[in-house]
mmCIF file of C-alpha atoms in Angstrom:
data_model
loop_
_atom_site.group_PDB
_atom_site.id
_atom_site.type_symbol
_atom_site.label_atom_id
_atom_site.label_comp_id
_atom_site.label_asym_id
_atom_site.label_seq_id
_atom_site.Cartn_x
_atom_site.Cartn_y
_atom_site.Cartn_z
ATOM 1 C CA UNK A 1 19.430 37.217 -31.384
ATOM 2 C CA UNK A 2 22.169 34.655 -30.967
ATOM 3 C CA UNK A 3 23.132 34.007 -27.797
ATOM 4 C CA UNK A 4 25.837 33.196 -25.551
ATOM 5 C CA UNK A 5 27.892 30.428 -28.034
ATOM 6 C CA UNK A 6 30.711 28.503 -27.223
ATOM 7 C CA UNK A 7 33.737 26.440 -29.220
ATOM 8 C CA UNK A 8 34.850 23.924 -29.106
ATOM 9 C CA UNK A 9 32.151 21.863 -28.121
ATOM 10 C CA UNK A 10 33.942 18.721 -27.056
ATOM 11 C CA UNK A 11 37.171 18.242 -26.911
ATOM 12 C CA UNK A 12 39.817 15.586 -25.954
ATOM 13 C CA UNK A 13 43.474 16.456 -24.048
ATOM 14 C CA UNK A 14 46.350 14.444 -22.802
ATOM 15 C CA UNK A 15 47.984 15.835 -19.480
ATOM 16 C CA UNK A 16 50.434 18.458 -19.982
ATOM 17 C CA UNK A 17 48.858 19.960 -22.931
ATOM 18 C CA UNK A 18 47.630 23.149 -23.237
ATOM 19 C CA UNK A 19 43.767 24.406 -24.287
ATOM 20 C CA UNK A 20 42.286 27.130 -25.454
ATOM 21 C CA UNK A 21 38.027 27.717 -24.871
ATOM 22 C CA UNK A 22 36.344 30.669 -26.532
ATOM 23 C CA UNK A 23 33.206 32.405 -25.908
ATOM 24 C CA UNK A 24 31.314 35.147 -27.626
ATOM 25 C CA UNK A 25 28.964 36.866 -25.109
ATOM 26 C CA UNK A 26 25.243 37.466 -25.859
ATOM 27 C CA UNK A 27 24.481 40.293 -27.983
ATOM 28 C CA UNK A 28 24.872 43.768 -25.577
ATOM 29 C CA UNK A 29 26.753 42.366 -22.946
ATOM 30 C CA UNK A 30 29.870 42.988 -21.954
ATOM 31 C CA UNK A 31 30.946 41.014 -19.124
ATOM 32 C CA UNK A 32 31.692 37.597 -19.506
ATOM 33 C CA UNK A 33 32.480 34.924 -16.976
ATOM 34 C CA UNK A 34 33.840 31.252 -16.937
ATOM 35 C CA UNK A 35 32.648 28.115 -14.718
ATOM 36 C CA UNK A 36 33.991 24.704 -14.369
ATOM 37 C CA UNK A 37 31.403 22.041 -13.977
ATOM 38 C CA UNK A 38 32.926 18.710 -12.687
ATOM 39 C CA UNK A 39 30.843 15.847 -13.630
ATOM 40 C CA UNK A 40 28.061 15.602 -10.269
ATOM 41 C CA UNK A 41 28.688 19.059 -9.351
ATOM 42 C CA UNK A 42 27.382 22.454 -9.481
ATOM 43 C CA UNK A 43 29.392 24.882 -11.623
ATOM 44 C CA UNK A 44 32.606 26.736 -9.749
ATOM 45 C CA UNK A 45 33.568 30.423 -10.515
ATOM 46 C CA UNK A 46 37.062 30.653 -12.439
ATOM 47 C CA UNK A 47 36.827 34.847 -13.395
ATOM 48 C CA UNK A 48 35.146 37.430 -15.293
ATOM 49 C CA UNK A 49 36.165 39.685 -17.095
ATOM 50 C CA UNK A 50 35.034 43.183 -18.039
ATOM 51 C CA UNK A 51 36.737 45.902 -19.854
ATOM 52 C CA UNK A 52 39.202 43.597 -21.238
ATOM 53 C CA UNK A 53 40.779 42.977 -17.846
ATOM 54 C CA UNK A 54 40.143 39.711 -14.955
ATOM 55 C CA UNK A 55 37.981 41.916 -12.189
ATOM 56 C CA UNK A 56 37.430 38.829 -10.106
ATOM 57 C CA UNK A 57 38.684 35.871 -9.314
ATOM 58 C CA UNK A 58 38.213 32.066 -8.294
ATOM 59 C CA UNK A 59 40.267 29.504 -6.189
ATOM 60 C CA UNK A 60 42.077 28.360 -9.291
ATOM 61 C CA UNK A 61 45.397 27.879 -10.127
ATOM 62 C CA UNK A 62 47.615 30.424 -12.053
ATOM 63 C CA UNK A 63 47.393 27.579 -15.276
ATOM 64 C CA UNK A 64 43.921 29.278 -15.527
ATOM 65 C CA UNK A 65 44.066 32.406 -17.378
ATOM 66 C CA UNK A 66 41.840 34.352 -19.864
ATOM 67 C CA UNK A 67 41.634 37.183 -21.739
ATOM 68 C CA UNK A 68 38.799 39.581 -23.407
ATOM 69 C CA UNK A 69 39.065 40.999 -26.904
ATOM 70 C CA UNK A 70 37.812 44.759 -27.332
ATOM 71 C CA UNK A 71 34.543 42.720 -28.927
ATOM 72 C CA UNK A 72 34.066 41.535 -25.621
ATOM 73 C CA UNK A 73 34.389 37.974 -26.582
ATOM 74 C CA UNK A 74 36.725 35.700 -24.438
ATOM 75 C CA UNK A 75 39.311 32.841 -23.788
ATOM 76 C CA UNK A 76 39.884 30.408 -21.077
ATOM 77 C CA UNK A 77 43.655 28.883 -21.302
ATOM 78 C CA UNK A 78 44.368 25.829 -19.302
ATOM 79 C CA UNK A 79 48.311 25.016 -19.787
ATOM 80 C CA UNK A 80 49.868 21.946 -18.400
ATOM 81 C CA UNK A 81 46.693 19.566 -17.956
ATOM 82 C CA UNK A 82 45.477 17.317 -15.014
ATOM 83 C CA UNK A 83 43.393 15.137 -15.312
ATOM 84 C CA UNK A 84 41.268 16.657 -12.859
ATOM 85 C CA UNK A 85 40.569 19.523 -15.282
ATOM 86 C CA UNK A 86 38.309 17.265 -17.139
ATOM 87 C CA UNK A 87 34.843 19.449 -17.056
ATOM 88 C CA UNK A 88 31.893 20.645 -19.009
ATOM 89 C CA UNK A 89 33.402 24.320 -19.016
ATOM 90 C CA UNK A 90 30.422 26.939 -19.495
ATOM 91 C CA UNK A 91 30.715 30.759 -20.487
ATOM 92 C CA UNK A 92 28.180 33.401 -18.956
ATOM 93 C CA UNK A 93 27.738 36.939 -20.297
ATOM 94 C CA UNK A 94 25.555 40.049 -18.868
ATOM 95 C CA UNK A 95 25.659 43.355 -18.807
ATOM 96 C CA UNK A 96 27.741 45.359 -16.464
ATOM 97 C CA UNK A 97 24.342 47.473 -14.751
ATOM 98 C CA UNK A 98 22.229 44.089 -14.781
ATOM 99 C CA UNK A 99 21.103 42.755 -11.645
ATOM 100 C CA UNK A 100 23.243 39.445 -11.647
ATOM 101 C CA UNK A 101 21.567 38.239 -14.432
ATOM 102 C CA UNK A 102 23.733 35.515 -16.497
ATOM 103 C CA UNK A 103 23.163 33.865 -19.506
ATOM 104 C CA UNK A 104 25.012 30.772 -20.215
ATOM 105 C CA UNK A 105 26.551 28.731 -23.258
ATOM 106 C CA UNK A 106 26.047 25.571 -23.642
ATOM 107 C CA UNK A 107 29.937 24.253 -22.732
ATOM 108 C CA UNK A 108 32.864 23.087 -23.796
ATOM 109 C CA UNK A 109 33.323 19.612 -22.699
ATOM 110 C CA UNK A 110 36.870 18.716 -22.112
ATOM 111 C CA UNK A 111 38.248 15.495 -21.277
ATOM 112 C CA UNK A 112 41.854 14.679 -20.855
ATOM 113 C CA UNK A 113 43.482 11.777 -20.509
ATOM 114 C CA UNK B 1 31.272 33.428 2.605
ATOM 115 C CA UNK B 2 28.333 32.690 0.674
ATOM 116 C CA UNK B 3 26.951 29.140 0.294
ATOM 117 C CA UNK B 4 24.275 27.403 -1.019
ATOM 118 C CA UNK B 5 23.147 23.300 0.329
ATOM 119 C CA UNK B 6 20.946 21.910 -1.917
ATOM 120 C CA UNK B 7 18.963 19.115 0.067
ATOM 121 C CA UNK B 8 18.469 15.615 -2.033
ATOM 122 C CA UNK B 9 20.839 15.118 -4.893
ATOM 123 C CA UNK B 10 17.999 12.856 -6.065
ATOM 124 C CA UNK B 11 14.023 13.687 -6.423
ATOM 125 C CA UNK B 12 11.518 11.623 -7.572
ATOM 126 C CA UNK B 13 8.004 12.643 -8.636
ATOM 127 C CA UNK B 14 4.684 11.442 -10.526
ATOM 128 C CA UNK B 15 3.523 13.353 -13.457
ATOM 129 C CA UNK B 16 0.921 15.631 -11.965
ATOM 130 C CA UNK B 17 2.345 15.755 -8.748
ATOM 131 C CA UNK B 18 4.179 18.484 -6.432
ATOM 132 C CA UNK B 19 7.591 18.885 -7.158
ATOM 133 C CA UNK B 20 9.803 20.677 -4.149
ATOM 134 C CA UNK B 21 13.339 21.136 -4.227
ATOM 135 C CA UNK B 22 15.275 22.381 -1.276
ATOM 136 C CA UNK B 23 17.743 25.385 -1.521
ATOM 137 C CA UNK B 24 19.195 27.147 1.913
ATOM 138 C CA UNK B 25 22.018 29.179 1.582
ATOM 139 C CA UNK B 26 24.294 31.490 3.842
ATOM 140 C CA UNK B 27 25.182 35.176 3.396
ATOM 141 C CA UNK B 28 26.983 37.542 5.720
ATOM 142 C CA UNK B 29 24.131 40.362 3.406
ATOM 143 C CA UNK B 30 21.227 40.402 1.713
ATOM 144 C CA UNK B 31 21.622 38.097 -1.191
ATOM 145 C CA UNK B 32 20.333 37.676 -4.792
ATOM 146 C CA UNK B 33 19.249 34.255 -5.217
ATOM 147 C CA UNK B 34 18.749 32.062 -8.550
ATOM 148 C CA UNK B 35 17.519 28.942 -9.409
ATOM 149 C CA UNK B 36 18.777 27.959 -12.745
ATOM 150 C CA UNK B 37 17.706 24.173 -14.732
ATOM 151 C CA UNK B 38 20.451 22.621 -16.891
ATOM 152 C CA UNK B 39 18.984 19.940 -19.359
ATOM 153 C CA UNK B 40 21.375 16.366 -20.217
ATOM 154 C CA UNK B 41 24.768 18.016 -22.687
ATOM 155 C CA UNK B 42 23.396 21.879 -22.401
ATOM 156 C CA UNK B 43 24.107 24.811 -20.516
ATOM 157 C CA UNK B 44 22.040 26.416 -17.925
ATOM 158 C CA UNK B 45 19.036 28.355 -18.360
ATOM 159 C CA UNK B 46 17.429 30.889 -15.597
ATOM 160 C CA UNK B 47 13.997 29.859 -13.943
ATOM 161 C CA UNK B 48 14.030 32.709 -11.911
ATOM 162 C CA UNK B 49 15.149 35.149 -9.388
ATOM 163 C CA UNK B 50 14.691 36.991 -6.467
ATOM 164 C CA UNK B 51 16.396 40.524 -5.646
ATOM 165 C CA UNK B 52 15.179 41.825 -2.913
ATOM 166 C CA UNK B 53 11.730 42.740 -4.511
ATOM 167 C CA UNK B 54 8.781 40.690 -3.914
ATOM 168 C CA UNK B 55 9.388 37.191 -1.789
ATOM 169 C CA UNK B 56 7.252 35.223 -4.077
ATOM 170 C CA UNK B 57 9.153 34.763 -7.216
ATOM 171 C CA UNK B 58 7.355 33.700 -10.536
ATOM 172 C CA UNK B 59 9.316 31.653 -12.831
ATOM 173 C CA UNK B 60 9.308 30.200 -16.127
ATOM 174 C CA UNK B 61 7.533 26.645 -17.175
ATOM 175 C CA UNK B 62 5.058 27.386 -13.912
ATOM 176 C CA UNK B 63 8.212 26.878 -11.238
ATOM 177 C CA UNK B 64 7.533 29.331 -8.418
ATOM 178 C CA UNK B 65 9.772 29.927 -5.087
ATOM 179 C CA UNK B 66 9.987 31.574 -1.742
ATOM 180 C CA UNK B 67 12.342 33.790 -0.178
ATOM 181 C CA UNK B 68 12.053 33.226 3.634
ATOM 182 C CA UNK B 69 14.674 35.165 5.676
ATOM 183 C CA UNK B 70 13.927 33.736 8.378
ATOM 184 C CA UNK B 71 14.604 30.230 6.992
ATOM 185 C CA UNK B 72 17.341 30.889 4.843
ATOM 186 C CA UNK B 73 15.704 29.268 2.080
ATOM 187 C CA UNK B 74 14.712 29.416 -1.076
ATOM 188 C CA UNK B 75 12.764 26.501 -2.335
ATOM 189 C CA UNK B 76 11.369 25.469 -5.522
ATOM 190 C CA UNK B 77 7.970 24.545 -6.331
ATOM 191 C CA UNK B 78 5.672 23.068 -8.800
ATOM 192 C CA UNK B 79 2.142 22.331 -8.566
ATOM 193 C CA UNK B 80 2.166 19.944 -10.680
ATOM 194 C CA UNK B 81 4.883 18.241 -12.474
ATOM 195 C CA UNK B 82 5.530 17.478 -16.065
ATOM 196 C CA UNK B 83 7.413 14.971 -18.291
ATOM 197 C CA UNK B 84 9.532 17.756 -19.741
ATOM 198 C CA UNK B 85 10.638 19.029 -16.357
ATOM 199 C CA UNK B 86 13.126 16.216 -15.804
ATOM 200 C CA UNK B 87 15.936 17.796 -15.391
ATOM 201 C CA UNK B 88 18.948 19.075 -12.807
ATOM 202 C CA UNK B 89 18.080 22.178 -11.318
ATOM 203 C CA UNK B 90 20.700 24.640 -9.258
ATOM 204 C CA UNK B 91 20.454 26.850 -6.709
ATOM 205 C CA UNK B 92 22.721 29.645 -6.733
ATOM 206 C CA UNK B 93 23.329 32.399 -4.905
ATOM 207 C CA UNK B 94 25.208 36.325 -5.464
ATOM 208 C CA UNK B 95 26.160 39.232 -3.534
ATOM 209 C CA UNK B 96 26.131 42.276 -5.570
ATOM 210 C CA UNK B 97 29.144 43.422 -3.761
ATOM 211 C CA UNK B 98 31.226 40.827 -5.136
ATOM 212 C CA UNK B 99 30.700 41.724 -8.458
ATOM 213 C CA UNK B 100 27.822 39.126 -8.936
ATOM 214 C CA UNK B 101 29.523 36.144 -9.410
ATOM 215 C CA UNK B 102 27.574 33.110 -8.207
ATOM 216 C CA UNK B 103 27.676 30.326 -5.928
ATOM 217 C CA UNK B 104 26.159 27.436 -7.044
ATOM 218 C CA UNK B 105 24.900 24.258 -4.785
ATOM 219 C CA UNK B 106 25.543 20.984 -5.937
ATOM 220 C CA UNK B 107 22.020 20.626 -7.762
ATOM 221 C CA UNK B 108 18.977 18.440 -7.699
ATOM 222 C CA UNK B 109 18.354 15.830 -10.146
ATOM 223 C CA UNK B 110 14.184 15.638 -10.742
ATOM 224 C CA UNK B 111 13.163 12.536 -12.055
ATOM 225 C CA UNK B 112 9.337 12.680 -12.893
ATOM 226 C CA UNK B 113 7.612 9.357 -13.723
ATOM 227 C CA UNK B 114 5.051 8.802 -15.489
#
């Protein structure tokens, strides 16, 4: 049973470009949420998304979006990049009637320069 | 608005010995409460949790830890401390209201000598 994966796993940015992050959720689940982990710090909630729509929401900027595919897997876009945005950016799947329960990936790293 | 302070950034142990990491957190309800260990260039992986069931919550790799109401905390022990448990560990916390996202604390790094 494959778990939650992630891709890519590192990548490198310049400000003002644009990324893309995908995620396919652990087998069964069908929520899926994003975290930014700054280097030193605990991960942050961006969103989640269930039901192909973004039920909840972090203290991040609008250049965060996402979307869910009817597979339940998901993107995180990040347009116009700071370099503040440079993060280990995990992906965290359960399912909807779970107790809280995530599972993570094992992050995308971004860097941008 | 939830929070979670995670006391030490830093904790240093001998193999064999205790290990005790600090979690309090603060929650206008009755919160679910996680403790989660994230090994160097993975992601995170669940020790436990506590949700409202028993206080005394059994984790994985022997890690045990307390809910005291009281206290606000949540603290994670070891009896005795391994090599492989060098790690960070996080404290985290979720209300089920808010659709179970979590709140994580800054984490704990364990550094276990030998």
């Amino acid at each position: 049973d494959a778990g939650v994966t992630q891709s890519p796993t590192h990548l490198i940015k310049t400000r003002g470009q644009q990324v893309t992050l995908r995620c396919s959720p652990k087998s069964g689940h069908d929520t899926v949420s994003w975290y930014q982990q700054a280097l030193g710090q605990g991960p942050q909630f961006i969103f989640q998304y269930y039901e192909e729509e973004e039920r909840q929401r972090g203290n991040f900027p609008d250049r965060f979006s996402g979307h869910q595919f009817p597979n339940y897997s998901s993107e995180l876009n990040v347009n116009a990049l700071l370099l503040g945005d440079s993060a280990l950016y995990l992906c965290a799947s359960r399912q909807t009637d779970n107790t809280g329960e995530l599972f993570f990936g094992e992050g995308s790293r971004l860097t941008v320069l | 608005a939830q929070s979670v302070t995670q006391l030490g950034s830093h904790v240093s142990v001998s193999e064999g010995a205790l290990v005790l990491l600090r979690c309090n957190y603060s929650s206008s309800v009755p919160p679910y409460l996680f403790w989660y260990v994230q090994y160097p260039n993975q992601g995170l992986q669940l020790l436990l949790k506590y949700t409202s069931a028993a206080t005394l919550v059994k984790g994985i790799n022997g890690f045990e830890a307390e809910f005291k109401k009281s206290e606000t905390s949540f603290h994670l022990t070891k009896p005795s401390a391994h090599m492989s448990d060098a790690a960070e560990y996080f404290c985290a916390v979720s209300i089920m209201e808010y659709g179970n996202k979590l709140v994580f604390g800054a984490g704990t790094i364990l550094r276990v000598k030998s």
